[in-house]
XYZ file of N, CA and C in Angstrom:
765
model
N 9.315 9.059 -8.146
C 9.392 7.585 -8.583
C 10.054 6.782 -7.364
N 9.582 5.508 -7.103
C 9.899 4.618 -6.257
C 10.534 3.378 -6.901
N 11.728 2.928 -6.521
C 12.390 1.633 -7.219
C 12.888 0.780 -6.233
N 12.644 -0.375 -6.366
C 13.240 -1.535 -5.437
C 14.457 -2.066 -6.180
N 15.640 -2.148 -5.605
C 16.614 -2.551 -6.226
C 17.352 -3.777 -5.344
N 17.067 -5.047 -5.861
C 17.454 -6.329 -5.300
C 17.148 -6.413 -3.719
N 16.074 -5.961 -3.530
C 15.628 -5.842 -2.067
C 15.394 -7.273 -1.584
N 16.004 -7.592 -0.353
C 16.204 -8.886 0.281
C 15.915 -8.629 1.852
N 15.049 -9.573 2.311
C 15.042 -9.584 3.975
C 14.796 -11.089 4.486
N 15.983 -11.309 5.127
C 16.174 -12.480 5.813
C 15.750 -12.504 7.273
N 15.080 -13.656 7.632
C 14.676 -13.817 8.964
C 15.205 -15.083 9.506
N 15.120 -15.256 10.964
C 15.419 -16.674 11.383
C 14.237 -16.997 12.239
N 13.702 -18.182 11.987
C 12.430 -18.946 12.443
C 12.930 -20.023 13.410
N 12.166 -20.535 14.321
C 12.367 -21.467 15.105
C 11.458 -22.496 14.728
N 12.133 -23.868 14.459
C 11.497 -24.963 14.024
C 11.275 -25.940 15.201
N 10.705 -27.038 14.972
C 10.388 -28.019 16.004
C 11.784 -28.430 16.701
N 11.634 -28.772 18.075
C 12.838 -29.140 18.917
C 13.879 -27.949 19.008
N 13.362 -26.684 18.760
C 14.116 -25.493 18.840
C 15.232 -25.331 17.981
N 15.202 -26.042 16.974
C 16.065 -25.722 15.893
C 15.741 -24.551 15.020
N 16.895 -23.544 14.758
C 16.635 -22.430 14.040
C 16.934 -22.421 12.812
N 16.263 -21.772 11.725
C 16.349 -21.869 10.469
C 16.155 -20.478 9.779
N 17.226 -20.238 8.949
C 17.175 -18.738 8.302
C 16.175 -18.985 7.047
N 15.312 -18.017 6.737
C 14.676 -18.053 5.396
C 14.539 -16.588 4.865
N 14.254 -16.448 3.572
C 14.179 -15.283 2.940
C 12.557 -14.801 2.781
N 12.106 -13.913 3.398
C 10.719 -13.477 3.282
C 10.464 -12.712 1.967
N 11.619 -11.979 1.716
C 11.793 -11.317 0.287
C 13.158 -11.668 -0.043
N 13.324 -11.893 -1.608
C 14.643 -12.352 -2.053
C 14.833 -11.705 -3.312
N 15.880 -10.661 -3.165
C 16.345 -10.104 -4.246
C 15.242 -9.439 -5.361
N 14.312 -8.752 -5.031
C 13.111 -8.235 -5.672
C 13.346 -6.794 -6.290
N 13.138 -6.650 -7.543
C 13.596 -5.310 -8.254
C 12.410 -4.816 -9.094
N 11.988 -3.747 -8.989
C 11.055 -3.169 -10.055
C 10.976 -1.593 -9.780
N 10.315 -0.940 -10.599
C 10.030 0.621 -10.460
C 8.620 0.978 -10.663
N 8.058 1.726 -9.837
C 6.690 2.192 -9.849
C 6.981 3.738 -10.466
N 6.372 4.159 -11.584
C 6.332 5.495 -11.849
C 5.338 6.240 -11.553
N 5.390 7.738 -11.855
C 4.446 8.571 -11.529
C 3.084 8.203 -12.275
N 1.950 8.330 -11.762
C 0.667 8.103 -12.438
C 0.386 6.685 -12.733
N 0.830 5.928 -11.849
C 0.841 4.512 -12.008
C 0.097 3.732 -10.950
N -0.635 2.895 -10.858
C -1.043 1.860 -9.819
C -0.450 0.570 -10.236
N 0.413 0.102 -9.022
C 1.023 -0.927 -9.397
C 0.430 -2.047 -8.336
N -0.046 -3.000 -8.729
C -0.509 -4.280 -7.739
C 0.623 -5.135 -7.283
N 0.374 -5.592 -6.313
C 1.272 -6.692 -5.842
C 0.501 -7.736 -5.319
N 0.396 -9.051 -5.900
C -0.234 -9.955 -5.745
C 0.476 -11.320 -5.391
N -0.118 -12.134 -4.317
C 0.484 -13.209 -4.186
C -0.200 -13.808 -2.839
N -0.142 -15.270 -2.582
C -0.772 -15.896 -1.682
C -0.388 -15.459 -0.208
N -0.991 -15.820 0.863
C -0.609 -15.638 2.196
C 0.694 -16.222 2.476
N 1.483 -15.143 3.236
C 2.992 -15.590 3.222
C 3.887 -15.429 2.167
N 3.575 -14.876 1.179
C 4.429 -14.607 -0.030
C 5.526 -13.597 0.302
N 5.074 -12.643 1.060
C 6.260 -11.626 1.290
C 5.709 -10.320 1.030
N 4.410 -10.346 0.803
C 3.945 -8.921 0.095
C 4.020 -7.896 1.477
N 3.585 -8.017 2.653
C 3.696 -7.066 3.665
C 5.038 -6.789 3.982
N 5.927 -7.609 3.943
C 7.294 -7.351 4.308
C 7.814 -6.549 3.230
N 7.619 -6.712 2.057
C 7.992 -6.027 0.871
C 7.688 -4.448 0.906
N 6.290 -4.427 1.243
C 5.645 -2.972 1.345
C 6.197 -2.342 2.464
N 6.648 -2.916 3.608
C 7.169 -2.296 5.007
C 8.552 -1.778 4.423
N 9.389 -2.547 3.664
C 10.624 -1.978 3.254
C 10.547 -0.803 2.400
N 9.447 -0.820 1.433
C 9.290 0.152 0.487
C 8.901 1.524 1.258
N 8.137 1.191 2.443
C 7.503 2.425 3.088
C 8.504 2.906 4.138
N 9.888 2.199 4.181
C 10.806 2.857 5.178
C 10.564 2.331 6.659
N 9.550 1.251 6.818
C 9.256 0.970 8.195
C 10.069 -0.272 8.508
N 10.872 -0.791 7.628
C 11.899 -1.954 8.004
C 12.924 -1.820 7.172
N 14.184 -2.180 7.850
C 15.343 -2.082 6.930
C 15.579 -3.374 6.231
N 15.880 -3.386 4.940
C 16.258 -4.745 4.122
C 17.574 -5.353 4.643
N 17.576 -6.549 4.591
C 18.920 -7.255 4.908
C 19.940 -6.813 3.781
N 19.614 -6.596 2.646
C 20.206 -6.092 1.433
C 19.478 -5.484 0.455
N 20.119 -4.848 -0.460
C 19.334 -4.137 -1.454
C 19.032 -2.742 -1.073
N 18.161 -2.187 -1.847
C 18.083 -0.700 -1.570
C 16.606 -0.314 -2.198
N 16.087 0.788 -1.488
C 14.818 1.335 -1.984
C 15.351 2.772 -2.295
N 14.792 3.260 -3.620
C 15.586 4.598 -4.155
C 14.072 5.277 -4.194
N 13.901 6.388 -3.881
C 12.854 7.378 -4.194
C 13.454 8.650 -4.583
N 12.951 9.088 -5.624
C 13.475 10.307 -6.277
C 12.343 11.378 -6.245
N 12.582 12.785 -6.280
C 11.794 13.914 -6.361
C 11.448 14.192 -7.616
N 10.789 15.369 -7.738
C 10.447 15.832 -9.153
C 11.457 16.184 -9.834
N 12.687 16.461 -9.473
C 13.883 16.929 -10.297
C 14.826 15.519 -10.309
N 14.269 14.385 -10.096
C 14.930 12.980 -10.145
C 16.241 13.049 -9.383
N 16.060 13.643 -8.215
C 17.171 13.768 -7.255
C 16.783 12.607 -6.185
N 17.715 11.759 -5.774
C 17.376 10.717 -4.637
C 17.317 11.355 -3.360
N 16.224 10.995 -2.601
C 15.873 11.514 -1.225
C 16.570 10.508 -0.350
N 17.406 10.937 0.742
C 18.062 9.933 1.545
C 17.637 10.196 2.924
N 17.198 11.576 3.102
C 16.987 12.236 4.523
C 15.610 11.300 5.031
N 15.590 10.646 6.249
C 14.526 9.842 6.480
C 13.242 10.938 6.917
N 13.569 12.018 7.568
C 12.268 12.732 7.739
C 11.643 13.465 6.434
N 12.413 13.639 5.474
C 12.038 14.142 4.301
C 11.192 12.953 3.443
N 11.699 11.661 3.605
C 10.958 10.542 2.972
C 9.618 10.363 3.517
N 9.495 10.602 4.939
C 8.183 10.427 5.314
C 7.092 11.398 4.680
N 7.525 12.531 4.300
C 6.684 13.513 3.490
C 6.181 12.970 2.259
N 6.972 12.206 1.666
C 6.733 11.580 0.305
C 5.905 10.417 0.304
N 5.896 9.674 1.377
C 5.082 8.389 1.493
C 3.801 8.536 2.470
N 2.754 7.864 1.781
C 1.508 7.642 2.700
C 1.400 6.090 2.689
N 1.620 5.603 4.052
C 1.540 4.238 4.276
C 0.468 3.660 4.941
N -0.199 2.718 4.418
C -1.515 2.151 5.204
C -1.068 0.543 5.307
N -1.161 0.172 6.610
C -0.897 -1.210 7.085
C -2.355 -1.688 7.368
N -2.463 -3.037 7.159
C -3.679 -3.859 7.304
C -3.939 -3.802 8.906
N -3.101 -3.480 9.606
C -3.080 -3.352 11.145
C -3.100 -2.024 11.639
N -3.339 -0.978 10.923
C -3.433 0.324 11.418
C -4.288 0.637 12.545
N -3.761 1.024 13.762
C -4.590 1.369 14.834
C -4.961 2.934 14.781
N -6.127 3.109 15.281
C -6.775 4.602 15.329
C -6.944 4.926 16.803
N -7.145 6.120 17.020
C -7.427 6.716 18.497
C -8.850 6.708 18.560
N -9.630 5.694 19.273
C -10.916 5.646 19.298
C -11.625 6.921 19.747
N -10.998 7.503 20.783
C -11.757 8.614 21.541
C -11.606 9.985 20.548
N -10.753 10.051 19.658
C -10.765 11.257 18.857
C -11.993 11.102 17.937
N -12.359 12.406 17.433
C -13.120 12.548 16.299
C -12.281 12.323 14.946
N -12.835 12.141 13.729
C -11.968 12.087 12.628
C -11.300 13.374 12.424
N -11.948 14.507 12.525
C -11.354 15.691 12.341
C -10.270 15.978 13.451
N -10.220 15.603 14.557
C -9.228 15.756 15.546
C -8.027 15.004 15.212
N -8.173 13.784 14.807
C -7.162 12.789 14.407
C -6.248 13.357 13.161
N -6.996 13.774 12.219
C -6.204 14.497 10.908
C -5.710 15.862 11.489
N -6.281 16.460 12.366
C -5.466 17.645 12.809
C -4.273 17.399 13.418
N -4.293 16.294 14.152
C -3.001 15.892 14.943
C -1.915 15.638 14.019
N -2.286 14.915 12.888
C -1.349 14.343 12.006
C -0.749 15.467 11.150
N -1.808 16.497 10.926
C -1.356 17.694 10.146
C -0.313 18.510 10.965
N -0.448 18.481 12.255
C 0.569 19.297 13.083
C 1.784 18.452 13.006
N 1.815 17.139 13.015
C 3.008 16.442 13.026
C 3.946 16.664 11.782
N 3.235 17.041 10.657
C 3.759 17.177 9.317
C 4.128 18.599 9.283
N 3.902 19.482 10.384
C 4.231 20.782 10.257
C 3.547 21.997 9.642
N 2.097 21.534 9.284
C 1.554 22.464 8.551
C 0.634 23.327 9.489
N 0.458 24.583 9.081
C -0.419 25.549 9.803
C -1.697 25.436 10.010
N -2.323 25.936 11.104
C -3.790 25.670 11.227
C -4.530 25.884 10.014
N -4.436 26.782 9.269
C -5.248 27.046 8.101
C -4.747 26.132 7.078
N -3.620 25.550 6.855
C -3.378 24.395 5.913
C -3.900 23.374 6.310
N -4.010 22.967 7.638
C -4.508 21.814 8.164
C -6.171 21.681 7.826
N -6.755 22.793 8.016
C -8.196 22.895 7.738
C -8.427 22.608 6.365
N -7.556 23.256 5.360
C -7.790 23.080 4.034
C -7.467 21.612 3.554
N -6.582 21.003 4.077
C -6.068 19.730 3.699
C -7.409 18.632 4.306
N -7.931 19.032 5.415
C -8.948 18.236 6.075
C -10.245 18.187 5.209
N -10.455 19.507 4.593
C -11.475 19.786 3.653
C -11.229 18.906 2.498
N -10.172 19.107 1.818
C -9.815 18.262 0.440
C -9.997 16.939 0.759
N -9.446 16.321 1.975
C -9.396 14.944 2.098
C -10.728 14.331 2.281
N -11.694 15.249 2.901
C -13.027 14.734 3.088
C -13.736 14.658 1.804
N -13.689 15.542 1.039
C -14.310 15.646 -0.303
C -13.558 14.278 -1.086
N -12.423 14.024 -0.904
C -11.686 12.948 -1.858
C -12.589 11.492 -1.388
N -12.612 11.484 0.042
C -13.104 10.183 0.384
C -14.684 10.016 0.954
N -15.287 11.191 0.599
C -16.904 11.166 1.011
C -16.955 10.907 2.402
N -16.287 11.840 3.296
C -16.356 11.587 4.631
C -16.907 12.483 5.410
N -17.933 13.485 4.803
C -18.537 14.675 5.567
C -19.483 14.245 6.555
N -20.190 13.007 6.372
C -21.318 12.594 7.291
C -20.627 12.097 8.659
N -19.357 11.759 8.613
C -18.834 11.347 10.031
C -17.564 11.933 10.414
N -17.211 12.978 9.683
C -15.908 13.760 10.021
C -15.872 14.055 11.511
N -17.011 14.408 12.084
C -16.852 14.990 13.676
C -17.507 13.879 14.382
N -17.684 12.665 14.116
C -17.863 11.537 14.826
C -16.614 10.783 15.648
N -16.801 10.391 16.670
C -15.711 9.769 17.335
C -15.315 8.426 16.678
N -14.095 8.099 16.452
C -13.659 7.005 15.696
C -14.372 5.726 16.118
N -14.331 5.513 17.491
C -14.752 4.311 18.009
C -16.132 4.006 17.756
N -16.908 4.888 17.166
C -18.356 4.631 16.713
C -18.438 4.522 15.148
N -17.491 4.502 14.484
C -17.445 4.296 13.050
C -17.673 2.921 12.627
N -18.344 2.685 11.450
C -18.310 1.390 10.812
C -16.835 1.005 10.404
N -16.774 -0.266 9.957
C -15.339 -0.752 9.504
C -14.958 0.059 8.261
N -15.967 0.181 7.425
C -15.557 1.055 6.110
C -15.239 2.612 6.615
N -15.903 3.051 7.408
C -15.590 4.447 7.824
C -14.076 4.723 8.546
N -13.916 3.470 9.280
C -12.566 3.601 9.867
C -11.539 3.409 8.964
N -11.694 2.562 7.902
C -10.672 2.408 6.714
C -10.449 3.560 6.045
N -11.490 4.316 5.750
C -11.423 5.493 4.908
C -10.770 6.683 5.802
N -10.880 6.673 7.036
C -10.167 7.430 8.089
C -8.655 6.939 8.157
N -8.326 5.877 8.037
C -7.000 5.309 8.121
C -6.369 5.878 6.842
N -7.129 5.799 5.712
C -6.431 6.331 4.362
C -6.388 7.877 4.659
N -7.285 8.501 4.947
C -7.263 9.980 5.253
C -6.179 10.502 6.019
N -5.799 9.494 6.928
C -4.570 9.867 7.866
C -3.360 9.724 6.913
N -3.260 8.873 5.842
C -2.193 8.779 4.976
C -1.929 9.869 3.949
N -3.018 10.506 3.725
C -2.967 11.389 2.569
C -3.195 12.863 3.027
N -3.074 13.001 4.414
C -3.447 14.440 4.672
C -2.210 15.379 4.486
N -0.955 14.828 4.243
C 0.094 15.675 3.858
C 0.470 15.633 2.422
N -0.522 15.000 1.715
C -0.530 15.001 0.093
C 0.832 14.388 -0.431
N 1.188 13.255 -0.128
C 2.371 12.566 -0.412
C 2.579 12.315 -2.020
N 3.583 11.854 -2.575
C 3.797 11.584 -3.870
C 3.419 10.043 -4.036
N 3.818 9.308 -3.138
C 3.703 7.882 -3.061
C 2.727 7.197 -2.048
N 1.873 6.607 -2.389
C 1.047 5.610 -1.544
C 1.353 4.232 -1.607
N 1.410 3.815 -0.460
C 1.478 2.274 -0.198
C 0.512 1.655 0.666
N -0.213 0.957 -0.041
C -1.435 0.287 0.708
C -1.504 -1.160 1.005
N -1.448 -1.772 1.905
C -1.545 -3.237 2.291
C -3.109 -3.557 2.528
N -3.563 -4.246 1.672
C -4.992 -4.693 1.529
C -5.846 -3.768 1.947
N -5.977 -2.462 1.267
C -6.792 -1.360 1.581
C -8.651 -1.699 1.496
N -8.760 -2.473 0.884
C -10.189 -2.888 0.791
C -10.642 -4.027 1.268
N -9.875 -4.743 2.174
C -10.174 -6.022 2.770
C -11.299 -5.885 3.666
N -12.306 -6.575 3.535
C -13.444 -6.924 4.456
C -14.415 -5.729 4.434
N -14.455 -4.850 3.363
C -15.224 -3.707 3.172
C -16.326 -3.896 2.477
N -17.466 -3.188 2.799
C -18.717 -3.450 1.968
C -18.481 -2.631 0.542
N -19.295 -2.715 -0.254
C -19.394 -2.382 -1.640
C -18.990 -0.807 -1.691
N -19.854 -0.045 -0.944
C -19.747 1.480 -0.901
C -18.422 1.949 -0.384
N -17.961 1.382 0.494
C -16.564 1.738 1.139
C -15.431 1.358 0.141
N -15.691 0.269 -0.301
C -14.547 -0.096 -1.232
C -14.451 0.614 -2.570
N -15.747 0.866 -3.099
C -15.825 1.878 -4.147
C -15.069 3.447 -3.864
N -15.317 3.833 -2.604
C -14.798 5.035 -2.282
C -13.330 5.067 -2.396
N -12.608 3.898 -1.718
C -11.372 3.781 -1.777
C -10.660 3.648 -3.193
N -11.263 2.656 -4.012
C -10.972 2.483 -5.331
C -11.003 3.782 -6.144
N -12.095 4.536 -6.037
C -12.166 5.703 -6.674
C -11.212 6.617 -6.324
N -10.696 6.870 -5.084
C -9.568 7.597 -4.568
C -8.190 7.219 -5.121
N -7.929 5.825 -5.320
C -6.824 5.588 -5.895
C -6.741 5.945 -7.412
N -7.788 5.945 -8.039
C -7.769 6.208 -9.458
C -7.597 7.754 -9.638
N -8.273 8.527 -8.691
C -8.151 9.911 -8.702
C -6.733 10.562 -8.509
N -6.007 9.830 -7.569
C -4.709 10.040 -7.118
C -3.693 9.729 -8.324
N -3.858 8.643 -9.006
C -3.153 8.337 -10.167
C -3.383 9.518 -11.396
N -4.533 9.899 -11.411
C -4.891 10.963 -12.392
C -3.972 12.320 -12.005
N -3.611 12.404 -10.706
C -2.994 13.463 -10.265
C -1.405 13.140 -10.476
N -1.098 12.226 -11.034
C 0.393 11.964 -11.103
C 1.013 11.197 -9.965
N 0.257 10.798 -8.900
C 0.823 9.941 -7.827
C 1.162 8.544 -8.213
N 2.019 7.967 -7.480
C 2.435 6.563 -7.674
C 1.761 5.736 -6.481
N 0.852 4.656 -6.935
C 0.122 4.020 -5.960
C 0.689 2.545 -5.993
N 1.134 1.958 -4.891
C 1.453 0.565 -4.927
C 0.492 -0.094 -3.626
N -0.158 -1.257 -4.130
C -1.003 -1.897 -3.139
C -1.122 -3.394 -3.278
N -1.343 -4.012 -2.207
C -1.598 -5.465 -2.271
C -3.006 -5.597 -2.145
N -3.529 -6.800 -2.702
C -4.812 -7.174 -2.551
C -4.858 -8.761 -2.943
N -5.911 -9.251 -2.253
C -6.223 -10.738 -2.644
C -7.474 -10.732 -3.727
N -8.042 -9.540 -4.178
C -9.313 -9.319 -5.010
C -8.742 -9.303 -6.205
N -8.732 -10.359 -7.093
C -8.212 -10.250 -8.556
C -9.043 -9.485 -9.320
N -10.233 -9.597 -9.262
C -11.190 -8.819 -10.193
C -10.856 -7.107 -10.096
N -10.732 -6.895 -8.856
C -10.252 -5.651 -8.544
C -9.080 -5.124 -9.007
N -8.088 -6.108 -8.824
C -6.695 -5.724 -9.487
C -6.779 -5.608 -10.975
N -7.419 -6.312 -11.550
C -7.643 -6.582 -13.021
C -7.948 -5.368 -13.743
N -9.095 -4.457 -13.216
C -9.732 -3.411 -13.798
C -8.774 -1.965 -13.301
N -8.091 -2.320 -12.163
C -7.721 -0.849 -11.412
C -6.214 -0.777 -11.746
N -5.291 -1.944 -11.994
C -3.923 -1.744 -11.816
C -3.418 -1.643 -13.300
N -2.293 -0.796 -13.289
C -1.727 -0.659 -14.601
C -0.756 -1.606 -15.051
N 0.128 -1.919 -13.897
C 0.899 -3.217 -14.022
C 0.732 -3.978 -12.738
N 0.984 -5.201 -12.852
C 1.033 -6.207 -11.630
C 2.240 -7.036 -11.517
N 2.554 -6.890 -10.277
C 3.856 -7.943 -9.835
C 3.054 -9.206 -9.017
N 3.415 -10.375 -9.376
C 2.954 -11.605 -8.665
C 4.394 -12.228 -8.032
N 4.135 -12.325 -6.647
C 5.209 -13.009 -6.042
C 4.731 -14.177 -5.089
N 5.887 -14.980 -5.056
C 5.440 -16.258 -4.161
C 6.844 -16.615 -3.502
N 6.851 -17.031 -2.171
C 7.978 -17.325 -1.585
C 9.053 -16.266 -1.660
N 8.653 -14.984 -1.618
C 9.467 -13.874 -1.495
C 10.333 -13.423 -2.826
N 9.857 -14.126 -3.870
C 10.313 -13.847 -5.282
C 9.355 -13.524 -6.268
N 9.624 -12.689 -7.248
C 8.648 -12.284 -8.476
C 8.619 -13.341 -9.306
N 7.484 -13.850 -9.477
C 7.142 -15.003 -10.435
C 6.432 -14.552 -11.855
N 6.202 -13.379 -11.830
C 5.547 -12.702 -12.934
C 5.366 -11.323 -12.796
N 5.436 -10.480 -13.969
C 5.208 -9.102 -13.832
C 4.706 -8.544 -15.327
N 3.717 -7.570 -15.319
C 3.390 -7.010 -16.582
C 1.979 -6.254 -16.406
N 1.330 -5.897 -17.528
C 0.295 -5.489 -17.277
C -0.847 -6.539 -17.258
N -2.154 -6.157 -16.896
C -3.060 -7.493 -16.839
C -3.250 -8.153 -18.153
N -3.099 -7.298 -19.074
C -3.447 -7.824 -20.653
C -2.299 -8.601 -21.010
N -0.948 -8.347 -20.662
C 0.169 -8.970 -20.948
C 0.303 -10.294 -20.147
N 0.085 -10.510 -18.925
C -0.039 -11.582 -18.223
C -1.256 -12.605 -18.523
N -2.226 -12.076 -19.122
C -3.293 -12.933 -19.510
C -2.988 -13.655 -20.760
N -2.363 -12.768 -21.733
C -1.898 -13.262 -22.894
C -0.927 -14.344 -22.882
N 0.051 -14.088 -21.896
C 1.296 -14.931 -21.703
C 0.708 -16.280 -21.196
N -0.322 -16.375 -20.581
C -0.783 -17.677 -20.023
C -2.122 -18.304 -20.726
N -2.586 -17.503 -21.717
C -3.762 -17.928 -22.616
C -5.037 -17.962 -21.586
N -5.080 -17.176 -20.696
C -6.293 -17.176 -19.696
C -7.115 -15.766 -19.972
N -8.382 -16.051 -19.526
C -9.205 -14.846 -19.849
C -9.517 -13.890 -18.742
N -9.007 -14.180 -17.623
C -9.153 -13.445 -16.287
C -8.022 -13.432 -15.554
N -7.752 -12.491 -14.592
C -6.550 -12.452 -13.755
C -6.541 -13.682 -12.657
N -7.637 -13.882 -12.298
C -7.694 -15.043 -11.320
C -7.154 -16.381 -11.879
N -7.442 -16.796 -13.171
C -6.935 -17.905 -13.906
C -5.506 -17.575 -13.946
N -5.072 -16.368 -14.423
C -3.676 -16.068 -14.622
C -2.949 -16.260 -13.463
N -3.370 -15.808 -12.433
C -2.740 -16.077 -11.044
C -2.536 -17.711 -10.779
N -3.472 -18.421 -10.834
C -3.301 -19.879 -10.660
C -2.364 -20.476 -11.759
N -2.543 -19.962 -12.907
C -1.526 -20.615 -14.076
C 0.025 -20.271 -13.526
N 0.233 -19.112 -13.170
C 1.634 -18.668 -12.650
C 2.010 -19.601 -11.415
N 1.102 -19.792 -10.490
C 1.294 -20.596 -9.373
C 1.476 -21.920 -9.529
N 0.872 -22.689 -10.537
C 1.115 -23.905 -10.984
C 2.581 -24.018 -11.775
N 2.794 -23.071 -12.426
C 4.266 -23.019 -13.136
C 5.314 -22.971 -11.925
N 5.071 -22.404 -10.961
C 5.942 -22.122 -9.894
C 6.178 -23.368 -9.301
N 5.032 -24.018 -8.613
C 5.092 -25.178 -7.753
C 4.933 -26.447 -8.353
N 4.418 -26.463 -9.515
C 4.374 -27.860 -10.080
C 2.968 -28.509 -9.574
N 2.222 -28.053 -8.654
C 1.149 -28.603 -8.280
C -0.155 -28.247 -8.792
N -1.135 -29.216 -8.689
C -2.643 -28.786 -9.143
C -2.976 -27.820 -7.994
N -3.685 -26.858 -8.536
C -4.505 -26.046 -7.552
C -5.985 -26.244 -7.793
């Protein structure tokens, strides 16, 4: 399980004429993502989604608040090296080593996680099957399509079989076939009891995929619940209209 407790991240930005201003990218955000659950994090550009995900993935220290991750015995994990084994994190800016083949890249990451050669080969085979990568497993990464590179990025995150996945815009800009492979993967991992947290701008995708949704704006949660609960609360028929309804409620502006 992964839990955010009053997570806050404060930055300083430079305004015109060099004036400095403090602002909250994320402000006192709290929620829990359980085993076997896909939790969607939705919000406009600049809402704080990526900052929130980076703190959840232990890539950024919060200004205040805490991320609590527990193991199968409900014991909190505090050692950073151990935490890395529990989390698979995918950033929208993930960079890959273009001259490696996909197999070589996954082998390197398997070694970094301390797996034996036999274990690495087994994990690569399993990952290849999950993401339908057989046709390009031995191709150099610089020769892959955008969708194939994205699947490779996700494969890098799951080669160590983490309990928690944190994905930032995993299907952004992908073709239908690549998007389906990634969506199917997230559903499969939910079925295996994994926690999946991901941000997306695709409302239709979130509506049928997510068990629960958190909507954030200006670093704060403005709504949370199942897609059905959120639609019923706003009297809307689809998640896109639901999102606009909550945004209007937050800003008072017509969208």
